[in-house]
Coordinates of C-alpha atoms in Angstrom, one line a residue:
V1 CA 43.7 9.9 15.1
D2 CA 41.7 6.7 15.4
H3 CA 39.4 7.9 12.7
Q4 CA 42.3 8.8 10.3
K5 CA 43.9 5.4 11.0
A6 CA 40.6 3.6 10.2
D7 CA 40.2 5.6 7.0
W8 CA 43.8 4.9 6.0
V9 CA 43.5 1.1 6.6
S10 CA 40.0 0.9 5.0
I11 CA 40.5 2.8 1.7
H12 CA 42.7 6.0 1.8
E13 CA 45.9 4.1 1.2
R14 CA 44.5 2.7 -2.1
I15 CA 43.0 6.0 -3.4
C16 CA 45.5 8.6 -2.0
Q17 CA 47.4 9.0 -5.3
L18 CA 44.2 9.0 -7.3
L19 CA 42.8 11.9 -5.3
I20 CA 45.6 14.3 -6.4
P21 CA 44.4 14.9 -10.0
I22 CA 40.8 15.2 -8.7
R23 CA 41.6 17.8 -6.2
T24 CA 43.8 19.8 -8.6
S25 CA 41.7 22.5 -10.3
L26 CA 42.0 22.9 -14.1
P27 CA 44.0 25.9 -15.3
F28 CA 41.7 28.9 -16.1
L29 CA 43.0 29.7 -19.6
L30 CA 41.9 26.6 -21.4
S31 CA 39.9 26.3 -24.6
E32 CA 36.4 24.9 -24.5
K33 CA 37.6 21.6 -26.0
E34 CA 40.3 21.2 -23.3
R35 CA 37.8 22.1 -20.5
K36 CA 35.4 19.5 -21.8
H37 CA 38.1 16.9 -22.0
G38 CA 39.3 17.8 -18.5
T39 CA 35.7 17.5 -17.1
E40 CA 35.3 14.1 -18.8
Q41 CA 38.6 12.8 -17.3
L42 CA 37.5 14.1 -13.8
V43 CA 34.2 12.2 -14.1
K44 CA 36.0 9.0 -15.2
R45 CA 38.4 9.2 -12.2
Q46 CA 35.5 9.8 -9.8
K47 CA 33.6 6.8 -11.2
Y48 CA 36.8 4.7 -10.9
I49 CA 37.4 5.7 -7.2
S50 CA 33.7 5.1 -6.4
D51 CA 33.9 1.6 -7.9
L52 CA 37.2 0.9 -6.2
A53 CA 35.8 2.1 -2.8
Y54 CA 32.6 0.1 -3.3
G55 CA 34.5 -3.1 -4.1
T56 CA 36.9 -2.6 -1.1
A57 CA 33.9 -2.1 1.2
Q58 CA 32.3 -5.3 -0.1
E59 CA 35.5 -7.2 0.5
F60 CA 35.7 -6.0 4.1
I61 CA 32.0 -7.0 4.7
L62 CA 32.6 -10.5 3.2
D63 CA 35.5 -10.8 5.7
G64 CA 33.2 -9.8 8.5
K65 CA 35.1 -6.5 9.0
H66 CA 32.1 -4.2 9.1
K67 CA 33.8 -1.3 10.9
E68 CA 36.6 -1.3 8.4
A69 CA 34.1 -1.3 5.5
L70 CA 32.5 2.0 6.7
P71 CA 35.1 4.5 5.5
A72 CA 35.3 2.8 2.1
A73 CA 31.5 2.7 1.7
L74 CA 31.4 6.4 2.6
H75 CA 33.9 7.2 -0.1
A76 CA 31.8 5.2 -2.6
L77 CA 28.8 7.3 -1.7
R78 CA 30.7 10.5 -1.8
F79 CA 32.1 10.0 -5.3
S80 CA 28.9 8.5 -6.6
T81 CA 27.1 11.7 -5.4
E82 CA 29.7 13.9 -7.2
V83 CA 29.2 11.9 -10.5
Y84 CA 25.4 11.3 -10.4
G85 CA 23.9 14.0 -8.1
S86 CA 22.4 13.6 -4.6
N87 CA 19.0 12.1 -5.7
S88 CA 20.1 9.6 -8.3
V89 CA 19.1 5.9 -8.1
Q90 CA 22.8 5.2 -8.8
L91 CA 23.5 6.1 -5.1
V92 CA 21.2 3.3 -3.7
P93 CA 23.9 0.5 -3.9
A94 CA 26.2 2.7 -1.8
Y95 CA 23.5 3.4 0.7
L96 CA 22.7 -0.3 1.0
L97 CA 26.4 -1.1 1.5
L98 CA 26.6 1.6 4.2
A99 CA 23.5 0.1 5.9
E100 CA 24.9 -3.4 5.8
A101 CA 28.3 -2.3 7.2
S102 CA 26.5 -0.2 9.9
T103 CA 24.3 -3.1 10.9
G104 CA 27.2 -5.5 11.1
A105 CA 29.1 -2.9 13.2
G106 CA 26.1 -2.7 15.6
R107 CA 25.2 0.9 14.5
L108 CA 21.5 0.3 13.9
P109 CA 20.4 3.9 14.0
E110 CA 22.9 4.8 11.3
A111 CA 21.8 1.8 9.2
S112 CA 18.2 2.9 9.5
K113 CA 19.2 6.4 8.3
Y114 CA 21.0 5.1 5.2
L115 CA 18.1 2.7 4.4
S116 CA 15.6 5.6 4.7
Q117 CA 17.6 7.6 2.2
A118 CA 17.8 4.7 -0.2
Q119 CA 14.0 4.0 0.2
W120 CA 13.2 7.7 -0.4
I121 CA 15.3 7.6 -3.7
V122 CA 13.6 4.4 -4.9
L123 CA 10.1 5.8 -4.1
R124 CA 11.0 8.9 -6.2
T125 CA 12.2 6.8 -9.1
P126 CA 9.1 5.3 -10.9
D127 CA 11.2 3.3 -13.3
C128 CA 13.6 2.0 -10.7
S129 CA 14.9 -1.5 -11.6
V130 CA 13.6 -4.6 -9.8
A131 CA 17.2 -5.5 -9.0
V132 CA 17.6 -2.4 -6.9
Q133 CA 14.1 -2.9 -5.3
Y134 CA 14.7 -6.5 -4.2
K135 CA 18.1 -5.5 -2.7
L136 CA 16.4 -2.6 -0.8
H137 CA 13.8 -5.0 0.7
R138 CA 16.5 -7.5 1.6
S139 CA 18.5 -4.7 3.5
L140 CA 15.3 -3.6 5.2
G141 CA 14.6 -7.2 6.2
L142 CA 18.1 -7.7 7.7
L143 CA 17.8 -4.4 9.7
C144 CA 14.4 -5.4 11.1
A145 CA 15.9 -8.8 12.0
A146 CA 18.9 -7.2 13.7
E147 CA 16.4 -5.0 15.7
G148 CA 14.4 -8.1 16.7
N149 CA 11.4 -7.1 14.7
F150 CA 10.9 -10.5 13.1
E151 CA 7.4 -10.0 11.6
Q152 CA 8.5 -6.8 9.8
A153 CA 11.7 -8.6 8.7
L154 CA 9.6 -11.5 7.2
Y155 CA 7.4 -8.9 5.3
H156 CA 10.5 -7.3 3.7
L157 CA 12.2 -10.6 2.9
A158 CA 8.9 -11.9 1.3
N159 CA 9.0 -8.8 -0.9
D160 CA 12.6 -9.5 -1.6
I161 CA 11.9 -13.1 -2.7
Y162 CA 8.8 -12.0 -4.8
L163 CA 10.7 -9.3 -6.7
A164 CA 13.9 -11.4 -7.2
S165 CA 11.9 -14.5 -8.4
S166 CA 9.7 -12.5 -10.7
T167 CA 12.8 -11.2 -12.5
F168 CA 15.4 -13.9 -12.1
G169 CA 13.3 -17.0 -11.5
L170 CA 12.4 -19.1 -8.4
K171 CA 15.6 -21.2 -8.7
S172 CA 18.0 -18.2 -9.2
I173 CA 21.0 -17.3 -7.0
E174 CA 19.4 -13.9 -6.5
T175 CA 16.3 -15.4 -5.0
S176 CA 18.2 -17.9 -2.8
G177 CA 19.6 -15.1 -0.6
G178 CA 16.1 -14.1 0.4
Y179 CA 15.2 -17.7 1.3
F180 CA 18.4 -18.0 3.4
H181 CA 17.7 -14.8 5.4
M182 CA 14.1 -15.7 5.8
A183 CA 15.1 -19.2 7.1
N184 CA 17.4 -17.4 9.6
V185 CA 14.5 -15.3 10.9
F186 CA 12.3 -18.4 11.3
F187 CA 15.2 -20.1 13.1
H188 CA 15.3 -17.2 15.6
Q189 CA 11.6 -17.6 16.1
N190 CA 12.1 -21.4 16.9
K191 CA 10.1 -22.4 13.9
I192 CA 12.7 -25.0 13.0
D193 CA 10.6 -27.0 10.5
I194 CA 9.9 -23.9 8.3
A195 CA 13.5 -22.8 8.7
N196 CA 14.8 -26.2 7.6
S197 CA 12.5 -26.4 4.6
L198 CA 13.8 -22.9 3.5
Y199 CA 17.5 -23.9 4.1
A200 CA 16.8 -27.0 1.9
E201 CA 15.3 -24.7 -0.8
V202 CA 18.6 -22.7 -0.7

């Protein structure tokens, strides 16, 4: 009951009516053209629900409601998987969102599992965009910091900053996030001067 209530509050109320046409199978006696159109409509609906669930999960995370974000993030992953397949690089944002929500909810083993899956997909995608790679390193850095593994966190955040700055520039908003998280790690290590210089950079 608690799980169903959490799911309802998080995302199900928003997508309940949208699920009906997705779960309704197409009539058997259709022409090839009608079947193709039906399939295209199904994929459009699945993409829409995936985007809606992703955006909803992000809103919850920004509000600090990490537990509430988890069901929405899971729906984003599920519908992205149905559209793109289980090994597509298109799933990485959903895995990173799940990892962030899990970390915020204190479920570090789950976060680690989601990040491993994202990392595996990125490693298997030679032409993976830098935008995806820097976000992966940021998520890995944040998980390591949450686990208290500050040296490993700094390693991943340094990669995050390098990749983001090489694509977007040293003074970009994308790069500033890496500086901010790195400053937080140095602050936890009581290296206040370094932390303050990075905060100033942000």
